[in-house]
Amino acid sequence: MKMITCTERQHAVAILDIFNDAILTSTALYDYKPRHIDSMTSWFATKLTHNFPVIGLEDAQGALLGFASYGTFRAWPAYKYSVEHSIYIHKDHRGKGLGKILLNALVDAARERGVHTLIGAIDAANSGSIALHEKNGFSHTGTIKQAAFKFDRWLDLAFYQMILDTPLKPVAG
């Protein structure tokens, strides 16, 4: 297994497959319809423009096993040190510790980029993701009850947060 930086050219299709499986079979993404390959161009462009990492794990044959990234938490300037992260593992590779590897790499990348707060918005019924975050130093900071409706039921959205010791010299504006 090898940690890599995902690129649109090499990984867009594999990331899209992982996204679409999550959309169709889980509450990890609060979307209804699979995304189209064209959506990946703007997704990767946003990551590049804002210096947001896209970290992946590949097997020996180069297949993407999972990936992690973060993006804008809220679009107002004062939130510039806070990001919302996500981790997705291919359906055939869940439960093997890959989430922990990717989460740790994401925390390291956030520190390197001067992020102060990592926020995970997790479906409250996703006990695996919640356990992963709690075991790795994230704290539950609140739950929005009935935040979404999918699969004919209301979904609660739980927020988990890790506060980092960066940036060393935050500035307003």
Short mmCIF file of N, CA and C in Angstrom, two decimals:
data_model
loop_
_atom_site.label_atom_id
_atom_site.label_comp_id
_atom_site.label_asym_id
_atom_site.label_seq_id
_atom_site.Cartn_x
_atom_site.Cartn_y
_atom_site.Cartn_z
N MET A 1 0.84 -1.18 0.00
CA MET A 1 0.00 0.00 0.00
C MET A 1 0.89 1.25 0.00
N LYS A 2 0.44 2.24 -0.77
CA LYS A 2 1.25 3.45 -0.92
C LYS A 2 0.35 4.68 -0.79
N MET A 3 0.82 5.69 -0.02
CA MET A 3 0.10 6.94 0.09
C MET A 3 0.51 7.84 -1.08
N ILE A 4 -0.49 8.48 -1.69
CA ILE A 4 -0.24 9.30 -2.88
C ILE A 4 -1.07 10.59 -2.80
N THR A 5 -0.70 11.53 -3.64
CA THR A 5 -1.53 12.71 -3.88
C THR A 5 -2.37 12.41 -5.11
N CYS A 6 -3.68 12.46 -4.95
CA CYS A 6 -4.58 12.15 -6.06
C CYS A 6 -4.60 13.29 -7.07
N THR A 7 -4.67 12.93 -8.34
CA THR A 7 -4.78 13.91 -9.41
C THR A 7 -6.04 13.60 -10.23
N GLU A 8 -6.53 14.63 -10.90
CA GLU A 8 -7.73 14.44 -11.71
C GLU A 8 -7.48 13.40 -12.81
N ARG A 9 -6.35 13.54 -13.49
CA ARG A 9 -6.06 12.66 -14.61
C ARG A 9 -5.99 11.20 -14.17
N GLN A 10 -5.36 10.93 -13.04
CA GLN A 10 -5.16 9.54 -12.62
C GLN A 10 -6.29 8.98 -11.75
N HIS A 11 -7.00 9.84 -11.02
CA HIS A 11 -7.88 9.32 -9.98
C HIS A 11 -9.33 9.76 -10.05
N ALA A 12 -9.69 10.62 -10.98
CA ALA A 12 -11.07 11.14 -11.02
C ALA A 12 -12.10 10.01 -11.13
N VAL A 13 -11.86 9.06 -11.99
CA VAL A 13 -12.83 7.97 -12.19
C VAL A 13 -12.96 7.13 -10.92
N ALA A 14 -11.84 6.80 -10.29
CA ALA A 14 -11.88 5.98 -9.08
C ALA A 14 -12.55 6.72 -7.92
N ILE A 15 -12.25 8.01 -7.78
CA ILE A 15 -12.89 8.81 -6.73
C ILE A 15 -14.38 8.90 -6.99
N LEU A 16 -14.74 9.14 -8.24
CA LEU A 16 -16.16 9.22 -8.60
C LEU A 16 -16.88 7.91 -8.29
N ASP A 17 -16.25 6.78 -8.57
CA ASP A 17 -16.86 5.48 -8.26
C ASP A 17 -17.10 5.33 -6.75
N ILE A 18 -16.14 5.77 -5.95
CA ILE A 18 -16.28 5.69 -4.49
C ILE A 18 -17.39 6.63 -4.04
N PHE A 19 -17.39 7.87 -4.54
CA PHE A 19 -18.47 8.82 -4.22
C PHE A 19 -19.83 8.23 -4.57
N ASN A 20 -19.97 7.74 -5.79
CA ASN A 20 -21.27 7.27 -6.26
C ASN A 20 -21.76 6.05 -5.49
N ASP A 21 -20.87 5.17 -5.10
CA ASP A 21 -21.27 4.05 -4.25
C ASP A 21 -21.80 4.57 -2.92
N ALA A 22 -21.11 5.56 -2.34
CA ALA A 22 -21.57 6.14 -1.06
C ALA A 22 -22.92 6.81 -1.22
N ILE A 23 -23.14 7.49 -2.32
CA ILE A 23 -24.42 8.15 -2.57
C ILE A 23 -25.54 7.12 -2.66
N LEU A 24 -25.32 6.06 -3.41
CA LEU A 24 -26.37 5.09 -3.68
C LEU A 24 -26.64 4.11 -2.54
N THR A 25 -25.64 3.85 -1.70
CA THR A 25 -25.79 2.77 -0.72
C THR A 25 -25.65 3.19 0.74
N SER A 26 -25.36 4.46 1.00
CA SER A 26 -25.09 4.85 2.39
C SER A 26 -25.60 6.26 2.68
N THR A 27 -25.43 6.64 3.92
CA THR A 27 -25.73 8.01 4.31
C THR A 27 -24.44 8.80 4.58
N ALA A 28 -23.35 8.32 4.03
CA ALA A 28 -22.09 9.04 4.15
C ALA A 28 -22.12 10.34 3.36
N LEU A 29 -22.89 10.36 2.29
CA LEU A 29 -23.10 11.58 1.49
C LEU A 29 -24.60 11.82 1.42
N TYR A 30 -24.99 13.03 1.70
CA TYR A 30 -26.41 13.37 1.66
C TYR A 30 -26.79 13.87 0.26
N ASP A 31 -26.48 13.08 -0.74
CA ASP A 31 -26.88 13.30 -2.13
C ASP A 31 -27.87 12.21 -2.50
N TYR A 32 -28.67 12.46 -3.54
CA TYR A 32 -29.62 11.46 -4.02
C TYR A 32 -29.15 10.75 -5.28
N LYS A 33 -28.55 11.51 -6.19
CA LYS A 33 -28.23 10.98 -7.51
C LYS A 33 -26.72 10.88 -7.69
N PRO A 34 -26.27 9.85 -8.39
CA PRO A 34 -24.84 9.73 -8.68
C PRO A 34 -24.32 10.97 -9.41
N ARG A 35 -23.08 11.28 -9.16
CA ARG A 35 -22.44 12.42 -9.82
C ARG A 35 -21.92 11.98 -11.18
N HIS A 36 -21.79 12.94 -12.07
CA HIS A 36 -21.27 12.71 -13.41
C HIS A 36 -19.76 13.00 -13.43
N ILE A 37 -19.05 12.35 -14.30
CA ILE A 37 -17.60 12.53 -14.40
C ILE A 37 -17.22 14.00 -14.60
N ASP A 38 -18.07 14.77 -15.27
CA ASP A 38 -17.76 16.19 -15.49
C ASP A 38 -17.63 16.95 -14.17
N SER A 39 -18.30 16.50 -13.12
CA SER A 39 -18.23 17.19 -11.83
C SER A 39 -16.84 17.12 -11.21
N MET A 40 -16.06 16.17 -11.62
CA MET A 40 -14.73 15.99 -11.03
C MET A 40 -13.76 17.10 -11.43
N THR A 41 -13.96 17.69 -12.60
CA THR A 41 -13.08 18.78 -13.03
C THR A 41 -13.18 19.95 -12.07
N SER A 42 -14.39 20.38 -11.74
CA SER A 42 -14.54 21.51 -10.81
C SER A 42 -14.13 21.10 -9.40
N TRP A 43 -14.38 19.84 -9.02
CA TRP A 43 -13.99 19.37 -7.68
C TRP A 43 -12.48 19.47 -7.51
N PHE A 44 -11.74 18.94 -8.48
CA PHE A 44 -10.28 19.01 -8.40
C PHE A 44 -9.78 20.46 -8.52
N ALA A 45 -10.41 21.27 -9.35
CA ALA A 45 -10.00 22.67 -9.52
C ALA A 45 -10.14 23.44 -8.20
N THR A 46 -11.22 23.19 -7.48
CA THR A 46 -11.42 23.84 -6.18
C THR A 46 -10.34 23.42 -5.20
N LYS A 47 -10.02 22.15 -5.18
CA LYS A 47 -8.97 21.66 -4.28
C LYS A 47 -7.64 22.34 -4.60
N LEU A 48 -7.31 22.42 -5.87
CA LEU A 48 -6.05 23.04 -6.31
C LEU A 48 -6.02 24.53 -5.98
N THR A 49 -7.09 25.24 -6.30
CA THR A 49 -7.16 26.68 -6.08
C THR A 49 -6.95 27.05 -4.62
N HIS A 50 -7.50 26.25 -3.72
CA HIS A 50 -7.45 26.57 -2.29
C HIS A 50 -6.37 25.81 -1.53
N ASN A 51 -5.52 25.09 -2.24
CA ASN A 51 -4.45 24.32 -1.62
C ASN A 51 -5.00 23.28 -0.64
N PHE A 52 -6.12 22.66 -1.00
CA PHE A 52 -6.71 21.60 -0.21
C PHE A 52 -6.16 20.26 -0.70
N PRO A 53 -5.66 19.44 0.21
CA PRO A 53 -5.07 18.16 -0.20
C PRO A 53 -6.12 17.14 -0.63
N VAL A 54 -5.72 16.25 -1.50
CA VAL A 54 -6.49 15.06 -1.84
C VAL A 54 -5.50 13.90 -1.70
N ILE A 55 -5.60 13.22 -0.58
CA ILE A 55 -4.65 12.17 -0.22
C ILE A 55 -5.29 10.81 -0.50
N GLY A 56 -4.57 9.94 -1.16
CA GLY A 56 -5.10 8.62 -1.47
C GLY A 56 -4.21 7.50 -0.99
N LEU A 57 -4.79 6.32 -0.94
CA LEU A 57 -4.03 5.09 -0.68
C LEU A 57 -4.26 4.17 -1.86
N GLU A 58 -3.17 3.69 -2.44
CA GLU A 58 -3.24 2.76 -3.57
C GLU A 58 -2.67 1.41 -3.16
N ASP A 59 -3.17 0.37 -3.80
CA ASP A 59 -2.58 -0.95 -3.59
C ASP A 59 -1.38 -1.11 -4.52
N ALA A 60 -0.75 -2.26 -4.49
CA ALA A 60 0.46 -2.51 -5.28
C ALA A 60 0.22 -2.39 -6.79
N GLN A 61 -1.03 -2.59 -7.20
CA GLN A 61 -1.37 -2.50 -8.63
C GLN A 61 -1.81 -1.10 -9.04
N GLY A 62 -1.83 -0.16 -8.10
CA GLY A 62 -2.22 1.21 -8.40
C GLY A 62 -3.71 1.50 -8.28
N ALA A 63 -4.48 0.55 -7.75
CA ALA A 63 -5.92 0.78 -7.55
C ALA A 63 -6.13 1.65 -6.31
N LEU A 64 -7.02 2.62 -6.40
CA LEU A 64 -7.31 3.52 -5.29
C LEU A 64 -8.19 2.79 -4.26
N LEU A 65 -7.68 2.68 -3.04
CA LEU A 65 -8.40 2.00 -1.96
C LEU A 65 -9.28 2.96 -1.17
N GLY A 66 -8.89 4.22 -1.16
CA GLY A 66 -9.63 5.24 -0.43
C GLY A 66 -8.93 6.57 -0.57
N PHE A 67 -9.63 7.62 -0.15
CA PHE A 67 -9.04 8.96 -0.24
C PHE A 67 -9.62 9.84 0.86
N ALA A 68 -8.92 10.92 1.13
CA ALA A 68 -9.36 11.90 2.12
C ALA A 68 -9.04 13.29 1.60
N SER A 69 -9.86 14.23 1.98
CA SER A 69 -9.63 15.61 1.59
C SER A 69 -10.35 16.51 2.57
N TYR A 70 -10.15 17.80 2.41
CA TYR A 70 -10.98 18.76 3.13
C TYR A 70 -11.25 19.93 2.22
N GLY A 71 -12.22 20.73 2.66
CA GLY A 71 -12.62 21.90 1.89
C GLY A 71 -13.13 22.98 2.80
N THR A 72 -13.64 24.01 2.21
CA THR A 72 -14.15 25.16 2.93
C THR A 72 -15.25 24.72 3.89
N PHE A 73 -15.14 25.16 5.14
CA PHE A 73 -16.19 24.88 6.11
C PHE A 73 -17.37 25.83 5.91
N ARG A 74 -17.10 27.11 5.93
CA ARG A 74 -18.09 28.15 5.62
C ARG A 74 -17.38 29.16 4.74
N ALA A 75 -18.11 29.80 3.87
CA ALA A 75 -17.50 30.61 2.81
C ALA A 75 -17.22 32.07 3.21
N TRP A 76 -17.20 32.39 4.49
CA TRP A 76 -16.89 33.73 4.92
C TRP A 76 -15.44 33.80 5.41
N PRO A 77 -14.77 34.93 5.20
CA PRO A 77 -13.33 35.04 5.47
C PRO A 77 -12.88 34.66 6.88
N ALA A 78 -13.66 34.95 7.89
CA ALA A 78 -13.24 34.66 9.25
C ALA A 78 -13.14 33.17 9.55
N TYR A 79 -13.70 32.33 8.68
CA TYR A 79 -13.62 30.89 8.84
C TYR A 79 -12.39 30.30 8.15
N LYS A 80 -11.48 31.13 7.69
CA LYS A 80 -10.37 30.66 6.84
C LYS A 80 -9.47 29.62 7.50
N TYR A 81 -9.48 29.51 8.80
CA TYR A 81 -8.64 28.51 9.48
C TYR A 81 -9.40 27.23 9.85
N SER A 82 -10.66 27.14 9.43
CA SER A 82 -11.48 25.96 9.71
C SER A 82 -11.80 25.27 8.39
N VAL A 83 -11.73 23.94 8.40
CA VAL A 83 -12.05 23.16 7.20
C VAL A 83 -12.94 21.99 7.59
N GLU A 84 -13.73 21.54 6.62
CA GLU A 84 -14.55 20.34 6.79
C GLU A 84 -13.90 19.22 5.99
N HIS A 85 -13.62 18.13 6.66
CA HIS A 85 -12.92 17.03 6.00
C HIS A 85 -13.85 15.85 5.72
N SER A 86 -13.37 15.00 4.84
CA SER A 86 -14.09 13.77 4.54
C SER A 86 -13.11 12.67 4.17
N ILE A 87 -13.51 11.46 4.47
CA ILE A 87 -12.71 10.28 4.18
C ILE A 87 -13.65 9.25 3.57
N TYR A 88 -13.23 8.68 2.45
CA TYR A 88 -14.04 7.67 1.79
C TYR A 88 -13.15 6.47 1.46
N ILE A 89 -13.64 5.30 1.81
CA ILE A 89 -12.92 4.05 1.55
C ILE A 89 -13.74 3.24 0.55
N HIS A 90 -13.06 2.66 -0.42
CA HIS A 90 -13.72 1.79 -1.40
C HIS A 90 -14.46 0.69 -0.65
N LYS A 91 -15.64 0.33 -1.13
CA LYS A 91 -16.50 -0.64 -0.42
C LYS A 91 -15.82 -1.96 -0.12
N ASP A 92 -14.85 -2.38 -0.94
CA ASP A 92 -14.17 -3.66 -0.73
C ASP A 92 -13.02 -3.58 0.27
N HIS A 93 -12.75 -2.38 0.80
CA HIS A 93 -11.58 -2.22 1.66
C HIS A 93 -11.90 -1.56 3.00
N ARG A 94 -13.15 -1.50 3.35
CA ARG A 94 -13.54 -0.91 4.63
C ARG A 94 -13.21 -1.87 5.77
N GLY A 95 -12.96 -1.29 6.95
CA GLY A 95 -12.70 -2.09 8.14
C GLY A 95 -11.28 -2.63 8.23
N LYS A 96 -10.37 -2.09 7.42
CA LYS A 96 -8.98 -2.57 7.41
C LYS A 96 -8.00 -1.55 7.98
N GLY A 97 -8.49 -0.49 8.59
CA GLY A 97 -7.62 0.52 9.18
C GLY A 97 -7.18 1.62 8.23
N LEU A 98 -7.71 1.63 7.02
CA LEU A 98 -7.30 2.65 6.04
C LEU A 98 -7.79 4.03 6.43
N GLY A 99 -8.97 4.10 7.06
CA GLY A 99 -9.51 5.39 7.49
C GLY A 99 -8.58 6.08 8.47
N LYS A 100 -8.02 5.32 9.39
CA LYS A 100 -7.09 5.89 10.38
C LYS A 100 -5.84 6.44 9.69
N ILE A 101 -5.30 5.69 8.75
CA ILE A 101 -4.11 6.15 8.01
C ILE A 101 -4.41 7.45 7.29
N LEU A 102 -5.55 7.50 6.61
CA LEU A 102 -5.91 8.71 5.87
C LEU A 102 -6.23 9.88 6.80
N LEU A 103 -6.90 9.62 7.90
CA LEU A 103 -7.21 10.69 8.85
C LEU A 103 -5.93 11.29 9.42
N ASN A 104 -4.99 10.45 9.81
CA ASN A 104 -3.72 10.96 10.33
C ASN A 104 -2.97 11.78 9.29
N ALA A 105 -2.98 11.32 8.05
CA ALA A 105 -2.32 12.07 6.97
C ALA A 105 -3.01 13.41 6.74
N LEU A 106 -4.33 13.43 6.86
CA LEU A 106 -5.08 14.66 6.67
C LEU A 106 -4.79 15.66 7.79
N VAL A 107 -4.68 15.19 9.02
CA VAL A 107 -4.33 16.06 10.14
C VAL A 107 -2.94 16.65 9.92
N ASP A 108 -1.99 15.83 9.48
CA ASP A 108 -0.64 16.33 9.19
C ASP A 108 -0.67 17.39 8.09
N ALA A 109 -1.44 17.13 7.03
CA ALA A 109 -1.54 18.10 5.93
C ALA A 109 -2.17 19.40 6.41
N ALA A 110 -3.15 19.30 7.29
CA ALA A 110 -3.81 20.50 7.82
C ALA A 110 -2.81 21.33 8.64
N ARG A 111 -2.03 20.67 9.46
CA ARG A 111 -1.01 21.40 10.25
C ARG A 111 -0.01 22.10 9.32
N GLU A 112 0.44 21.39 8.31
CA GLU A 112 1.41 21.97 7.37
C GLU A 112 0.84 23.20 6.66
N ARG A 113 -0.47 23.25 6.47
CA ARG A 113 -1.11 24.35 5.76
C ARG A 113 -1.68 25.41 6.69
N GLY A 114 -1.42 25.31 7.98
CA GLY A 114 -1.86 26.33 8.92
C GLY A 114 -3.33 26.30 9.27
N VAL A 115 -3.97 25.14 9.14
CA VAL A 115 -5.37 24.99 9.54
C VAL A 115 -5.43 24.95 11.06
N HIS A 116 -6.49 25.50 11.63
CA HIS A 116 -6.66 25.47 13.08
C HIS A 116 -7.71 24.45 13.53
N THR A 117 -8.78 24.30 12.75
CA THR A 117 -9.86 23.42 13.17
C THR A 117 -10.29 22.51 12.03
N LEU A 118 -10.25 21.21 12.29
CA LEU A 118 -10.79 20.21 11.37
C LEU A 118 -12.17 19.81 11.87
N ILE A 119 -13.15 19.81 10.96
CA ILE A 119 -14.52 19.49 11.32
C ILE A 119 -15.00 18.35 10.45
N GLY A 120 -15.54 17.33 11.09
CA GLY A 120 -16.15 16.22 10.38
C GLY A 120 -17.66 16.27 10.61
N ALA A 121 -18.41 16.30 9.53
CA ALA A 121 -19.88 16.23 9.60
C ALA A 121 -20.26 14.80 9.25
N ILE A 122 -20.71 14.05 10.25
CA ILE A 122 -20.90 12.60 10.11
C ILE A 122 -22.34 12.23 10.40
N ASP A 123 -22.92 11.39 9.56
CA ASP A 123 -24.25 10.89 9.85
C ASP A 123 -24.21 10.23 11.24
N ALA A 124 -25.12 10.62 12.10
CA ALA A 124 -25.09 10.17 13.50
C ALA A 124 -25.22 8.66 13.65
N ALA A 125 -25.69 7.97 12.62
CA ALA A 125 -25.80 6.51 12.68
C ALA A 125 -24.54 5.82 12.18
N ASN A 126 -23.56 6.57 11.72
CA ASN A 126 -22.32 6.00 11.17
C ASN A 126 -21.35 5.73 12.32
N SER A 127 -21.59 4.66 13.04
CA SER A 127 -20.80 4.35 14.24
C SER A 127 -19.32 4.11 13.93
N GLY A 128 -19.02 3.56 12.76
CA GLY A 128 -17.62 3.33 12.40
C GLY A 128 -16.85 4.63 12.26
N SER A 129 -17.41 5.59 11.56
CA SER A 129 -16.74 6.88 11.38
C SER A 129 -16.65 7.64 12.70
N ILE A 130 -17.70 7.57 13.49
CA ILE A 130 -17.68 8.25 14.79
C ILE A 130 -16.59 7.65 15.68
N ALA A 131 -16.49 6.32 15.72
CA ALA A 131 -15.45 5.67 16.53
C ALA A 131 -14.06 6.06 16.03
N LEU A 132 -13.87 6.08 14.73
CA LEU A 132 -12.58 6.49 14.16
C LEU A 132 -12.21 7.88 14.64
N HIS A 133 -13.13 8.81 14.58
CA HIS A 133 -12.83 10.18 14.97
C HIS A 133 -12.57 10.29 16.48
N GLU A 134 -13.38 9.64 17.27
CA GLU A 134 -13.19 9.70 18.73
C GLU A 134 -11.86 9.09 19.14
N LYS A 135 -11.49 7.95 18.55
CA LYS A 135 -10.22 7.28 18.88
C LYS A 135 -9.02 8.11 18.47
N ASN A 136 -9.22 9.03 17.55
CA ASN A 136 -8.10 9.83 17.04
C ASN A 136 -8.15 11.28 17.48
N GLY A 137 -8.81 11.55 18.60
CA GLY A 137 -8.73 12.85 19.23
C GLY A 137 -9.78 13.88 18.85
N PHE A 138 -10.80 13.48 18.11
CA PHE A 138 -11.87 14.41 17.77
C PHE A 138 -12.93 14.39 18.87
N SER A 139 -13.56 15.52 19.09
CA SER A 139 -14.60 15.64 20.10
C SER A 139 -15.94 15.92 19.43
N HIS A 140 -16.99 15.32 19.98
CA HIS A 140 -18.34 15.61 19.50
C HIS A 140 -18.70 17.02 19.95
N THR A 141 -19.11 17.86 19.02
CA THR A 141 -19.42 19.24 19.34
C THR A 141 -20.88 19.60 19.12
N GLY A 142 -21.67 18.66 18.64
CA GLY A 142 -23.09 18.91 18.47
C GLY A 142 -23.71 18.05 17.39
N THR A 143 -25.02 17.95 17.44
CA THR A 143 -25.77 17.18 16.45
C THR A 143 -26.96 18.00 16.00
N ILE A 144 -27.13 18.08 14.71
CA ILE A 144 -28.32 18.72 14.14
C ILE A 144 -29.31 17.60 13.87
N LYS A 145 -30.39 17.60 14.60
CA LYS A 145 -31.42 16.57 14.46
C LYS A 145 -32.19 16.75 13.16
N GLN A 146 -32.46 15.65 12.49
CA GLN A 146 -33.26 15.64 11.28
C GLN A 146 -32.78 16.67 10.26
N ALA A 147 -31.48 16.69 10.04
CA ALA A 147 -30.86 17.65 9.13
C ALA A 147 -31.10 17.29 7.67
N ALA A 148 -31.35 16.01 7.40
CA ALA A 148 -31.51 15.58 6.00
C ALA A 148 -32.54 14.45 5.95
N PHE A 149 -33.02 14.21 4.72
CA PHE A 149 -34.00 13.14 4.50
C PHE A 149 -33.51 12.30 3.33
N LYS A 150 -33.21 11.04 3.62
CA LYS A 150 -32.70 10.13 2.59
C LYS A 150 -33.14 8.72 2.96
N PHE A 151 -33.36 7.89 1.96
CA PHE A 151 -33.80 6.52 2.17
C PHE A 151 -35.08 6.48 3.03
N ASP A 152 -35.95 7.43 2.79
CA ASP A 152 -37.26 7.51 3.46
C ASP A 152 -37.18 7.66 4.97
N ARG A 153 -36.13 8.32 5.44
CA ARG A 153 -36.03 8.58 6.88
C ARG A 153 -35.25 9.86 7.13
N TRP A 154 -35.47 10.44 8.30
CA TRP A 154 -34.72 11.62 8.71
C TRP A 154 -33.35 11.20 9.22
N LEU A 155 -32.35 12.02 8.90
CA LEU A 155 -30.97 11.74 9.30
C LEU A 155 -30.46 12.85 10.21
N ASP A 156 -29.80 12.45 11.28
CA ASP A 156 -29.16 13.40 12.19
C ASP A 156 -27.71 13.57 11.79
N LEU A 157 -27.23 14.81 11.82
CA LEU A 157 -25.86 15.11 11.41
C LEU A 157 -25.04 15.50 12.63
N ALA A 158 -24.04 14.68 12.95
CA ALA A 158 -23.18 14.92 14.11
C ALA A 158 -21.88 15.60 13.67
N PHE A 159 -21.44 16.56 14.47
CA PHE A 159 -20.20 17.27 14.17
C PHE A 159 -19.11 16.85 15.16
N TYR A 160 -17.95 16.55 14.59
CA TYR A 160 -16.77 16.18 15.36
C TYR A 160 -15.65 17.14 14.98
N GLN A 161 -14.90 17.58 15.98
CA GLN A 161 -13.92 18.63 15.77
C GLN A 161 -12.59 18.28 16.43
N MET A 162 -11.51 18.68 15.74
CA MET A 162 -10.18 18.62 16.32
C MET A 162 -9.57 20.01 16.17
N ILE A 163 -9.10 20.55 17.29
CA ILE A 163 -8.44 21.85 17.25
C ILE A 163 -6.94 21.61 17.25
N LEU A 164 -6.27 22.21 16.25
CA LEU A 164 -4.83 22.05 16.10
C LEU A 164 -4.10 23.25 16.70
N ASP A 165 -2.80 23.12 16.87
CA ASP A 165 -1.99 24.19 17.43
C ASP A 165 -1.48 25.16 16.35
N THR A 166 -2.04 25.07 15.17
CA THR A 166 -1.66 25.93 14.07
C THR A 166 -2.85 26.83 13.72
N PRO A 167 -2.64 27.94 13.03
CA PRO A 167 -1.36 28.53 12.64
C PRO A 167 -0.68 29.18 13.83
N LEU A 168 0.62 29.37 13.71
CA LEU A 168 1.39 29.96 14.80
C LEU A 168 1.04 31.42 15.01
N LYS A 169 0.74 32.13 13.92
CA LYS A 169 0.41 33.55 14.02
C LYS A 169 -0.82 33.85 13.17
N PRO A 170 -2.02 33.53 13.65
CA PRO A 170 -3.21 33.81 12.86
C PRO A 170 -3.42 35.31 12.69
N VAL A 171 -3.99 35.69 11.57
CA VAL A 171 -4.26 37.10 11.29
C VAL A 171 -5.70 37.24 10.81
N ALA A 172 -6.30 38.36 11.18
CA ALA A 172 -7.64 38.68 10.70
C ALA A 172 -7.51 39.31 9.31
N GLY A 173 -8.60 39.24 8.56
CA GLY A 173 -8.61 39.90 7.25
C GLY A 173 -8.10 39.02 6.15
#
